[in-house]
Short mmCIF file of C-alpha atoms and ligand atoms in Angstrom, two decimals:
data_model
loop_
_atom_site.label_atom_id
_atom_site.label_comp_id
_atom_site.label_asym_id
_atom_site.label_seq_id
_atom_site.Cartn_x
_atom_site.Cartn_y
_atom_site.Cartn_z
CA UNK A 9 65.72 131.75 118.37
CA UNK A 10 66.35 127.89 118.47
CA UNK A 11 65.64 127.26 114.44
CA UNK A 12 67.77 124.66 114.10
CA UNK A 13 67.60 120.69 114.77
CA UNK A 14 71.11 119.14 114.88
CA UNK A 15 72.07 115.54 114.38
CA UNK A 16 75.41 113.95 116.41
CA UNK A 17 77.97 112.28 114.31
CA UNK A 18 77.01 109.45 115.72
CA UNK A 19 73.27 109.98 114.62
CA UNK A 20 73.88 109.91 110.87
CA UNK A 21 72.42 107.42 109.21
CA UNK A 22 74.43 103.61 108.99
CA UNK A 23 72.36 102.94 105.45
CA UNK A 24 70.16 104.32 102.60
CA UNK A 25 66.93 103.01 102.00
CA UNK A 26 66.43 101.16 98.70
CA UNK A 27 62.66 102.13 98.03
CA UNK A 28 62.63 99.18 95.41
CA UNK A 29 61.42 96.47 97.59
CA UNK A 30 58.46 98.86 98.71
CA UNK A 31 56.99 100.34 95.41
CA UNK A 32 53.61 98.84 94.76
CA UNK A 33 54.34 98.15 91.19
CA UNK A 34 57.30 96.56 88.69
CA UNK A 35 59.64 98.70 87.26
CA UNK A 36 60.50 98.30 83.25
CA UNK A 37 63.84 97.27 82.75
CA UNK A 38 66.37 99.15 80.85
CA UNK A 39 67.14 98.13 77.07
CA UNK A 40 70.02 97.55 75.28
CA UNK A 41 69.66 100.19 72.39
CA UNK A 42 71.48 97.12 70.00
CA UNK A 43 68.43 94.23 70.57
CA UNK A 44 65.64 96.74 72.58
CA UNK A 45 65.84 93.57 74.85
CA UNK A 46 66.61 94.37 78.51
CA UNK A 47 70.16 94.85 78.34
CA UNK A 48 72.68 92.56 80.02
CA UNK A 49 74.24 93.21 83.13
CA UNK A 50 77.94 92.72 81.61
CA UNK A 51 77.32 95.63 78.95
CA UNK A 52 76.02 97.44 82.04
CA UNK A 53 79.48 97.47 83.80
CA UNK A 54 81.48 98.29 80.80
CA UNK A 55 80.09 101.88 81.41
CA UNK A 56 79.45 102.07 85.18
CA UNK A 57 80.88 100.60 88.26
CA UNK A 58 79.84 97.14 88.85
CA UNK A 59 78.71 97.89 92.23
CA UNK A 60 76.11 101.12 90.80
CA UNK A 61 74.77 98.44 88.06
CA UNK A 62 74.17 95.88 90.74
CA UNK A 63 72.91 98.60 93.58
CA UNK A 64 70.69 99.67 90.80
CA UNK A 65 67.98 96.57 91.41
CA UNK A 66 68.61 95.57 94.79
CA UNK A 67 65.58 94.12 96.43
CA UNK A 68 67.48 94.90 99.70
CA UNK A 69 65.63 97.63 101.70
CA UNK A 70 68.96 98.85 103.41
CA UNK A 71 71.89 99.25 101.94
CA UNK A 72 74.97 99.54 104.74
CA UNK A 73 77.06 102.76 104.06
CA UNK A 74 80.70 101.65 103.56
CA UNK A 75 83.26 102.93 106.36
CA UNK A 76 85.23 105.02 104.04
CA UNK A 77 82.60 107.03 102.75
CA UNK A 78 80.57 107.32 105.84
CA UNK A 79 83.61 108.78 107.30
CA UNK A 80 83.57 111.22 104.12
CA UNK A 81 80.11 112.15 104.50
CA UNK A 82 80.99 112.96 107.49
CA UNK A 83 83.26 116.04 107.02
CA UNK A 84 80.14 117.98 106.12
CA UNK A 85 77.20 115.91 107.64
CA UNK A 86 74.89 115.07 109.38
CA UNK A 87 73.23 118.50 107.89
CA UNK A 88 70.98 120.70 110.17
CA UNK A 89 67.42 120.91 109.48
CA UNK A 90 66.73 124.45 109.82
CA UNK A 91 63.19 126.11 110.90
CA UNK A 92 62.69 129.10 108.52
CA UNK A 93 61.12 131.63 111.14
CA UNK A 94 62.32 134.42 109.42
CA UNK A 95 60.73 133.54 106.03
CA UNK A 96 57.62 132.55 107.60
CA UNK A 97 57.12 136.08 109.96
CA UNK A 98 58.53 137.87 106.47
CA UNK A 99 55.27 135.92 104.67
CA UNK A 100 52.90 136.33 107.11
CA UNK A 101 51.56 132.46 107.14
CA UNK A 102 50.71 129.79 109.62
CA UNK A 103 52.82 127.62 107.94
CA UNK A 104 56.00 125.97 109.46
CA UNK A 105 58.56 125.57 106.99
CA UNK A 106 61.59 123.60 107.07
CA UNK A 107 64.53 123.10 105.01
CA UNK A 108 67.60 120.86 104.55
CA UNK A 109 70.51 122.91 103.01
CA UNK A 110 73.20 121.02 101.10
CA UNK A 111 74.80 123.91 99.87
CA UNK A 112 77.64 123.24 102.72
CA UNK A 113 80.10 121.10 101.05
CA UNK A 114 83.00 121.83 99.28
CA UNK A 115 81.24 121.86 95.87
CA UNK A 116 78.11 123.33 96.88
CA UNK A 117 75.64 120.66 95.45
CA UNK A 118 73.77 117.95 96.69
CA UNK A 119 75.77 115.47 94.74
CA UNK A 120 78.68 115.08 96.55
CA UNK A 121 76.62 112.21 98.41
CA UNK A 122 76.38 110.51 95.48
CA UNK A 123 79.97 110.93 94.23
CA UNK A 124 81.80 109.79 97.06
CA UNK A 125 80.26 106.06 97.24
CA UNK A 126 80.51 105.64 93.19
CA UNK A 127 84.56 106.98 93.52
CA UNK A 128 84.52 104.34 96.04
CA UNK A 129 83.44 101.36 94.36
CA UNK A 130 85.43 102.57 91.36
CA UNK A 131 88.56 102.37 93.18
CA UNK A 132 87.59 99.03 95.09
CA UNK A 133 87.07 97.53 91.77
CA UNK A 134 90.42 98.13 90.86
CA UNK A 135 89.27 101.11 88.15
CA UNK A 136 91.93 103.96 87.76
CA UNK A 137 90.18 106.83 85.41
CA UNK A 138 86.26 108.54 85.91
CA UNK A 139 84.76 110.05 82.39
CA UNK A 140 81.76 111.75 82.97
CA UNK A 141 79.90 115.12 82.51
CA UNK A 142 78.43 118.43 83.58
CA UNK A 143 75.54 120.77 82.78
CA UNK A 144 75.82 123.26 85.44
CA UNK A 145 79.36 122.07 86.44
CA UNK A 146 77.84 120.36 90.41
CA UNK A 147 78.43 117.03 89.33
CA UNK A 148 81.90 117.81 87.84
CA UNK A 149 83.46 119.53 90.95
CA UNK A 150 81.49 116.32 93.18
CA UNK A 151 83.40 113.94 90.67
CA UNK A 152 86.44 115.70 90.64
CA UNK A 153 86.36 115.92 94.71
CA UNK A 154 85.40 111.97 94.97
CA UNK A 155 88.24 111.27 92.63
CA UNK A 156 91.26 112.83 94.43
CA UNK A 157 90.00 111.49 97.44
CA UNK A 158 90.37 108.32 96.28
CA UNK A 159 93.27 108.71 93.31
CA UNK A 160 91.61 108.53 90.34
CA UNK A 161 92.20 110.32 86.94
CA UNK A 162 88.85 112.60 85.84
CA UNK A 163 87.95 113.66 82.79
CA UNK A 164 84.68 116.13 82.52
CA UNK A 165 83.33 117.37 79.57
CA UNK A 166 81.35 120.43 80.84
CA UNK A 167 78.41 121.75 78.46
CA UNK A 168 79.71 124.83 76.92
CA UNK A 169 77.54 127.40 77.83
CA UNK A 170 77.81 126.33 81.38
CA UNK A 171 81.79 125.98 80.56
CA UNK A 172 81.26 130.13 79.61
CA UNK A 173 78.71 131.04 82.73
CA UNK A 174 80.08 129.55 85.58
CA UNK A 175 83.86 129.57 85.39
CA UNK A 176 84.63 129.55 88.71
CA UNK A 177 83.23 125.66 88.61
CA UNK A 178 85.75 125.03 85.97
CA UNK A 179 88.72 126.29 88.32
CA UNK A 180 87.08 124.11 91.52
CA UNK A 181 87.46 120.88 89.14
CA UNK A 182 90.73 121.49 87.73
CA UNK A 183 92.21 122.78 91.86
CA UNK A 184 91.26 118.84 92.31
CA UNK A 185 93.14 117.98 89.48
CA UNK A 186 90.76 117.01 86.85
CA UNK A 187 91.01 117.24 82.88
CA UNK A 188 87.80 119.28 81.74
CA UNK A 189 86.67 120.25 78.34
CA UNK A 190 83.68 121.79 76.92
CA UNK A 191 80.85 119.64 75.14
CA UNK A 192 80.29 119.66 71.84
CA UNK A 193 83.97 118.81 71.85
CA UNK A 194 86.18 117.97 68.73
CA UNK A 195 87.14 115.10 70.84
CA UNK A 196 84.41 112.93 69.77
CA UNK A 197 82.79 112.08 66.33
CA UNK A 198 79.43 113.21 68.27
CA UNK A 199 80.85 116.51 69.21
CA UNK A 200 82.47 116.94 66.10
CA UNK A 201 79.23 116.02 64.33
CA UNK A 202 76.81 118.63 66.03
CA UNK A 203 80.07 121.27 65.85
CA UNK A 204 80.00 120.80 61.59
CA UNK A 205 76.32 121.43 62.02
CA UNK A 206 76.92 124.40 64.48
CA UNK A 207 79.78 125.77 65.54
CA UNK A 208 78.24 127.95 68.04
CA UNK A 209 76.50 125.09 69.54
CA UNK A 210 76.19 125.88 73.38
CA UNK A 211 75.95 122.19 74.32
CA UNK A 212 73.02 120.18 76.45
CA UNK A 213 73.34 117.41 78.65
CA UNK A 214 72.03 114.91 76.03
CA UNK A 215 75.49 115.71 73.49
CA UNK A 216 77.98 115.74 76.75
CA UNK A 217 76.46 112.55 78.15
CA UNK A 218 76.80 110.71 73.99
CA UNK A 219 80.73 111.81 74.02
CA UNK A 220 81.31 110.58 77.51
CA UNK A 221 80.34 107.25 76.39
CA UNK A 222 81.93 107.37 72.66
CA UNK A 223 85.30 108.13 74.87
CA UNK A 224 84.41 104.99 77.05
CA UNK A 225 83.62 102.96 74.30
CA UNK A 226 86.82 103.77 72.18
CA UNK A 227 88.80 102.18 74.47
CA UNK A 228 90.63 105.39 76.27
CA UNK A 229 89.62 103.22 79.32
CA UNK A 230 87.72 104.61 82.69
CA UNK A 231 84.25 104.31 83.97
CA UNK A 232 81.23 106.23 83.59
CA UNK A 233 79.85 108.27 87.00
CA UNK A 234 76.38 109.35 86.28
CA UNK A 235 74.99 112.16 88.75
CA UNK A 236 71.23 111.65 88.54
CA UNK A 237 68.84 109.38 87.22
CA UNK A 238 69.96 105.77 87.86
CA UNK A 239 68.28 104.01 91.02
CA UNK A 240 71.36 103.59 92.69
CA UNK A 241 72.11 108.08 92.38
CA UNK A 242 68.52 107.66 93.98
CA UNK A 243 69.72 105.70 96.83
CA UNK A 244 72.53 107.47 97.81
CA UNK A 245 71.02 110.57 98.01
CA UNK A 246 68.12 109.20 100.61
CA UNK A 247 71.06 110.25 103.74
CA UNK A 248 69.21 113.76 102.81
CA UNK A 249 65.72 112.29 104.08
CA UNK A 250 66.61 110.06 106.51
CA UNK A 251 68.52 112.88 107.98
CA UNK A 252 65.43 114.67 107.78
CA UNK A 253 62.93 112.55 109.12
CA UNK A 254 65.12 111.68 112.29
CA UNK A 255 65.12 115.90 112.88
CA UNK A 256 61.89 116.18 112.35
CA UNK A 257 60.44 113.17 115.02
CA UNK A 258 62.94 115.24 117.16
CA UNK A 259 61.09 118.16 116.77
CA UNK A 260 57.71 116.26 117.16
CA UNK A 261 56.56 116.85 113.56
CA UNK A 262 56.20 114.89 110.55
CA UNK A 263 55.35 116.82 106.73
CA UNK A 264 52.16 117.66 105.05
CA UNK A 265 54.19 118.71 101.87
CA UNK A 266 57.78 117.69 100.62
CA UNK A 267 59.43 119.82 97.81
CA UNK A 268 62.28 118.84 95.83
CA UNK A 269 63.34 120.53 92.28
CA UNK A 270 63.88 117.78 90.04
CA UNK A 271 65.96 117.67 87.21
CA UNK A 272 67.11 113.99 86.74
CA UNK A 273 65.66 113.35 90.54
CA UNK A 274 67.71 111.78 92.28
CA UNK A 275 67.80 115.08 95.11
CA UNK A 276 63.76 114.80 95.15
CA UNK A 277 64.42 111.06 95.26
CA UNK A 278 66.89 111.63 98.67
CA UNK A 279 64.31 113.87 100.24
CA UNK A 280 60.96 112.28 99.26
CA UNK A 281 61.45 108.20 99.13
CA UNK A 282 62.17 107.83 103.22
CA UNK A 283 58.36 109.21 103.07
CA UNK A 284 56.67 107.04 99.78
CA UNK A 285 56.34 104.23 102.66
CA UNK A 286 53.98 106.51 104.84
CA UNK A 287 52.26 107.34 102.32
CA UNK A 288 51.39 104.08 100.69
CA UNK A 289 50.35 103.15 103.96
CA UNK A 290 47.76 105.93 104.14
CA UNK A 291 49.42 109.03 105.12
CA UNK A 292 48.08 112.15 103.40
CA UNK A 293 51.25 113.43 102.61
CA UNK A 294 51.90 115.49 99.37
CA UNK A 295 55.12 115.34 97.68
CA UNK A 296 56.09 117.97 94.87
CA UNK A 297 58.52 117.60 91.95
CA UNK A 298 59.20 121.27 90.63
CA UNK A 299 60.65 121.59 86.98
CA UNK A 300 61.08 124.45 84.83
CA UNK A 301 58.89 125.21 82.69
CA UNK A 302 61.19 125.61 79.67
CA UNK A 303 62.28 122.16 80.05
CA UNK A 304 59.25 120.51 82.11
CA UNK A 305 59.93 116.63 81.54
CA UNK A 306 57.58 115.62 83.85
CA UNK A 307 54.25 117.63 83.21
CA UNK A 308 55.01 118.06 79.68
CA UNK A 309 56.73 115.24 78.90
CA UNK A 310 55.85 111.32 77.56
CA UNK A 311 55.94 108.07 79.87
CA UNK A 312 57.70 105.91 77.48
CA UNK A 313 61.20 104.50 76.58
CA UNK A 314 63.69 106.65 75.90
CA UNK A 315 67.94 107.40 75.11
CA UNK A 316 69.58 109.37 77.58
CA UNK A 317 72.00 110.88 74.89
CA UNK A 318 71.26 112.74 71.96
CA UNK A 319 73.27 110.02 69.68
CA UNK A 320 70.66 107.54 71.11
CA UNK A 321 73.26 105.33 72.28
CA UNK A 322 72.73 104.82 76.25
CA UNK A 323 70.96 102.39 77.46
CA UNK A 324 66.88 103.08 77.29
CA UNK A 325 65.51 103.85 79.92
CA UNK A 326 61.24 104.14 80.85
CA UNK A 327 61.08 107.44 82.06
CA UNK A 328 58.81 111.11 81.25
CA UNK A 329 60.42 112.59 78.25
CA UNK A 330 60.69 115.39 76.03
CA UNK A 331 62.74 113.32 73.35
CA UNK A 332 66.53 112.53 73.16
CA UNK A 333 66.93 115.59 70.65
CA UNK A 334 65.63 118.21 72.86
CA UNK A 335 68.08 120.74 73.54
CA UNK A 336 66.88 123.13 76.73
CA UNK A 337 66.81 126.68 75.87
CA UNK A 338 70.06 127.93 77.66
CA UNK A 339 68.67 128.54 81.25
CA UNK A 340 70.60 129.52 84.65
CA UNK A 341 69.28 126.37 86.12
CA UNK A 342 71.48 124.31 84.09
CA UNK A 343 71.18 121.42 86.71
CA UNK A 344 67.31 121.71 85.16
CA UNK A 345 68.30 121.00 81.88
CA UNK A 346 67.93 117.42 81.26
CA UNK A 347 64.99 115.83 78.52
CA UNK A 348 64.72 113.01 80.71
CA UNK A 349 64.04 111.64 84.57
CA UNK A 350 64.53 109.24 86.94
CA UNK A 351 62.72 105.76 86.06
CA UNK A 352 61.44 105.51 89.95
CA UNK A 353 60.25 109.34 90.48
CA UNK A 354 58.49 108.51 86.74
CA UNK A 355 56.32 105.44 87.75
CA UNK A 356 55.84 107.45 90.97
CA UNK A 357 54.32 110.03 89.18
CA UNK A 358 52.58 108.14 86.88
CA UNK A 359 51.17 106.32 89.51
CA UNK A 360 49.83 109.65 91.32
CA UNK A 361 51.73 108.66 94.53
CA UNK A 362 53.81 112.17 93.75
CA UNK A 363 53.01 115.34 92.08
CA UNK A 364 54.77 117.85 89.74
CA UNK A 365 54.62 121.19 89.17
CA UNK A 366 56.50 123.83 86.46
CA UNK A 367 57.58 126.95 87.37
CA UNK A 368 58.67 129.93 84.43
CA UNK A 369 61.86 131.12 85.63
CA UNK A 370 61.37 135.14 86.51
CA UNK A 371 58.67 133.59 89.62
CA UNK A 372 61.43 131.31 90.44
CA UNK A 373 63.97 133.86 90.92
CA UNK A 374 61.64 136.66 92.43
CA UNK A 375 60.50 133.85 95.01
CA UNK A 376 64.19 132.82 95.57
CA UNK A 377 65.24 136.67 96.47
CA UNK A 378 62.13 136.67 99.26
CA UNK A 379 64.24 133.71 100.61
CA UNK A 380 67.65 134.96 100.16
CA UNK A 381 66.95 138.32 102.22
CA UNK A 382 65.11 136.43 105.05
CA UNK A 383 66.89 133.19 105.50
CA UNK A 384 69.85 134.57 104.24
CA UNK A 385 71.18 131.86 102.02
CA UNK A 386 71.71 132.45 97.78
CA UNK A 387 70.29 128.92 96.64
CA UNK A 388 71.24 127.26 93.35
CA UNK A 389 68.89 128.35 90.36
CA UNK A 390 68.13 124.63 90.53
CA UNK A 391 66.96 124.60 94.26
CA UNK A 392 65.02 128.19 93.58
CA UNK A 393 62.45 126.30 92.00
CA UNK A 394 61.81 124.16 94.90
CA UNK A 395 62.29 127.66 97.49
CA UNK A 396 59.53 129.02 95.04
CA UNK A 397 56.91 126.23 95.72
CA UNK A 398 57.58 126.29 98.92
CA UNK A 399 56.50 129.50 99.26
CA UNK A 400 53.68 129.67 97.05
CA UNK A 401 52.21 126.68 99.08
CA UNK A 402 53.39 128.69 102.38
CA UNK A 403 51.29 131.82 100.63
CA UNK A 404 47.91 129.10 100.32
CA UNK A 405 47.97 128.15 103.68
CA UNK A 406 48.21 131.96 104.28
CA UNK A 407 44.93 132.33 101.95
CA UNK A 408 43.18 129.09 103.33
CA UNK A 409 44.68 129.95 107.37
CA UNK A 410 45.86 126.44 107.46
CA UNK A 411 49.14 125.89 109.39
CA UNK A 412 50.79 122.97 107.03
CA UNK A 413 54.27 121.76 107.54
CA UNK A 414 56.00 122.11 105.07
CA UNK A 415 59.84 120.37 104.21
CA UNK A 416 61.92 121.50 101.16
CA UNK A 417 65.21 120.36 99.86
CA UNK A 418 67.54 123.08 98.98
CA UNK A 419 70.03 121.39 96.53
CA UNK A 420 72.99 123.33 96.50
CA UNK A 421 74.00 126.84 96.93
CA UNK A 422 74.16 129.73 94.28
CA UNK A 423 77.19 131.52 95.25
CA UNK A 424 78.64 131.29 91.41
CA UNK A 425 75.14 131.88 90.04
CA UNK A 426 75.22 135.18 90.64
CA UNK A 427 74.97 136.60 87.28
CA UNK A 428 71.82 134.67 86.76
CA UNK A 429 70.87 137.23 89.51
CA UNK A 430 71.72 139.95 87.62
CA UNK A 431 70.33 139.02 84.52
CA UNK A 432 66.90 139.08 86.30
CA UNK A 433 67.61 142.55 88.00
CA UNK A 434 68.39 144.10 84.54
CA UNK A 435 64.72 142.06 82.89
CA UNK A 436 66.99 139.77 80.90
CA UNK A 437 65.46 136.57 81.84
CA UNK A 438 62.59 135.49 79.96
CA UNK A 439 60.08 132.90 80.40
CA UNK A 440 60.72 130.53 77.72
CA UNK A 441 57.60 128.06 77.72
CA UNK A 442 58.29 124.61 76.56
CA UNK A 443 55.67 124.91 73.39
CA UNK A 444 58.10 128.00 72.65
CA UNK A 445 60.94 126.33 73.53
CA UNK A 446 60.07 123.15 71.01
C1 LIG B 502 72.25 118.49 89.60
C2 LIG B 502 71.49 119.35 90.48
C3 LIG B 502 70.10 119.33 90.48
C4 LIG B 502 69.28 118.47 89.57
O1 LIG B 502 69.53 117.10 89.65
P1 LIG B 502 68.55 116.08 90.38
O2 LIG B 502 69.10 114.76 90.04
O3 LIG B 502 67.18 116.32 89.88
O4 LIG B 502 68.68 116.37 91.83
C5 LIG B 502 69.45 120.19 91.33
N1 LIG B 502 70.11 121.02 92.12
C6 LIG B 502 71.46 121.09 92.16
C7 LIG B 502 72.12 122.08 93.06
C8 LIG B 502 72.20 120.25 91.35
O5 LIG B 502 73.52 120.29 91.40
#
């Protein structure tokens, strides 16, 4: 059973595609939360690396992988793209399915693609510390990795109930040497502030995100890596569909449907945006973005400017929001768990070039289980929901005897999830709907 389509080493891809140049409209620019003027591009790299600000509007349509990550990347890819046979026979549809797995790093996640090149410019512009954070923990371990690699300090601040559900995370970042603490912290006047009002606060995204950049700001020194959501996080992760595309011309198809979970975006971004070309040139291609339902930015959610941080002082950004003072009911998917997106898969969506979808976690989970027996891989809570649409669409094609191609990203493996597993053998999970939620 030949399910797989390798790439050589020498086949992985030289550059990412910067899908700027090629969108058919402008993008807003983000404001400086001091003047709501768009904000200047020297406040920009007091947070971030100079090189992710400037990345971040390229008109450049390929962007040239550096040496030393490419030769990073290249511990772990190119990544097969693997057939599911077994799923399909298991479902009983005409549908060919086909997924990208990148679960097969190190830190199990997606965004190690992203890490490594930001680590890199850090340390090429002479930085010496990361501060960042972690919902789920995926983009601590990634930052933790990129930073040994390349000898810099990191400091996480982990959201706490993710700091108390996924310890094994927490002993990944700190075998790579980083400092981690959990968010609300009593390191910060933000943490400290939502710890007076709660002291059993189990964090969010938004609070970790406000004392990552109260830290920066107070002059402790380092730079901010962000894991999702900025155009240049976006970019980097497009290896995953150029990857993909190449595997599937080898195998003489090309998608009806592309599925990505999306939680900031940026791994929808890296499977979908080598495709947003086609289909602005007339392909009918479909591309999915699947959210939870208890935190469903994009269906749910307002096209409009927007803070990152619960403290409302990032940079704002246009994007589908719940609000900055959203806090996500305290899901498995904590990768899920953000109140905003990515300003490029918003306009997308706006635009109807790409479609959404939310999913209520106990489908998510049953769906993922139909793929972990077949296919034989535990995928991230996160990726479930995108395994879950897959299916369902694999189920419609079933109904309608259509034999649709279908290509999902699977985002990262589940391997220290497994208690969300048990929580939905035992009934424990509930569907928490957003309304509810609110
Ligand atoms: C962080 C993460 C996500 C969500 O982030 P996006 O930017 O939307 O990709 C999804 N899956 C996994 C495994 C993650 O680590």
């Amino acid at each position: 059973m030949n399910n797989k389509i390798l790439l050589d080493a020498s086949e992985m891809p030289r550059a990412w595609y910067n899908i700027l140049p090629d969108l058919p409209f402008a993008l807003d620019p983000p404001l400086d939360p001091e003047t709501m003027q768009p904000i200047a591009t020297d406040k920009l790299v007091r947070l971030f690396p100079e090189k992710v600000v400037e990345l971040n509007t390229s008109r450049e349509r390929w962007i040239e992988i550096p040496e030393p990550v490419r030769e990073l990347l290249a511990t772990w890819r190119p990544v097969p793209l693997t057939r599911a046979l077994r799923l399909e026979r298991a479902l009983g549809t005409p549908a060919r399915i086909y997924y990208k797995y990148e679960g097969t790093n190190i830190t199990g996640s997606v965004k190690l693609n992203s890490a490594i090149p930001q680590a890199y410019y850090l340390k090429q512009e002479g930085g010496r510390r990361i501060v960042t954070e972690t919902g789920a923990g995926q983009w601590g371990c990634a930052s933790a990795v990129a930073a040994a690699e390349f000898g810099l300090e990191c400091k996480v601040f982990m959201v706490r109930i993710s700091y108390e559900q996924k310890p094994q995370r927490l002993s990944m970042m700190r075998a790579f040497g980083a400092e981690v603490v959990f968010s609300p912290s009593n390191e910060t006047s933000v943490g400290r502030g939502v710890i007076a009002r709660n002291p059993a606060h189990k964090g969010s995204l938004g609070i970790a995100i406000g004392e990552v950049l109260e830290e920066i700001r107070s002059g402790a020194g380092g730079k901010y890596l962000f894991g999702s959501i900025l155009n240049t996080v976006c970019l980097h992760q497009t290896i995953v569909g150029l990857e993909a595309k190449l595997q599937m011309e080898k195998a003489g198809e090309y998608p009806d449907i592309i599925i990505g979970c999306h939680g900031g975006g940026s791994n929808f971004a890296g499977i979908a945006f080598p495709f947003v070309a086609d289909k602005l040139g007339g392909k009918p291609l479909r591309m999915i973005a699947v959210e939870p339902s208890a935190c469903p930015s994009l269906t749910k959610g307002q096209f409009r400017y927007d803070y990152g941080d619960l403290s409302r002082t990032t940079p704002l950004l246009k994007m589908y929001t719940l609000g900055c003072d959203f806090t996500p009911p305290a899901m498995h998917a904590g990768g899920l768990r953000h109140h905003g997106s990515s300003p490029i898969t918003a306009a997308l969506y706006h635009h109807g070039i790409i479609e959404a979808k939310a999913l209520p976690q106990t489908h998510v989970f049953k769906r993922s289980l139909e793929f972990l027996k077949t296919e034989m891989i535990v995928v991230a809570p996160e990726a479930a929901h995108a395994v879950a649409a897959g299916i369902d669409e694999a189920l419609e094609c079933k109904r309608t005897g259509e034999a649709k191609t279908i290509l999902i990203c699977i985002s990262g493996h589940g391997l220290f999830d497994m208690s969300a597993y048990d929580d939905y053998f035992a009934g424990r999970l509930k569907d928490e709907d957003y309304a509810v939620a609110a």
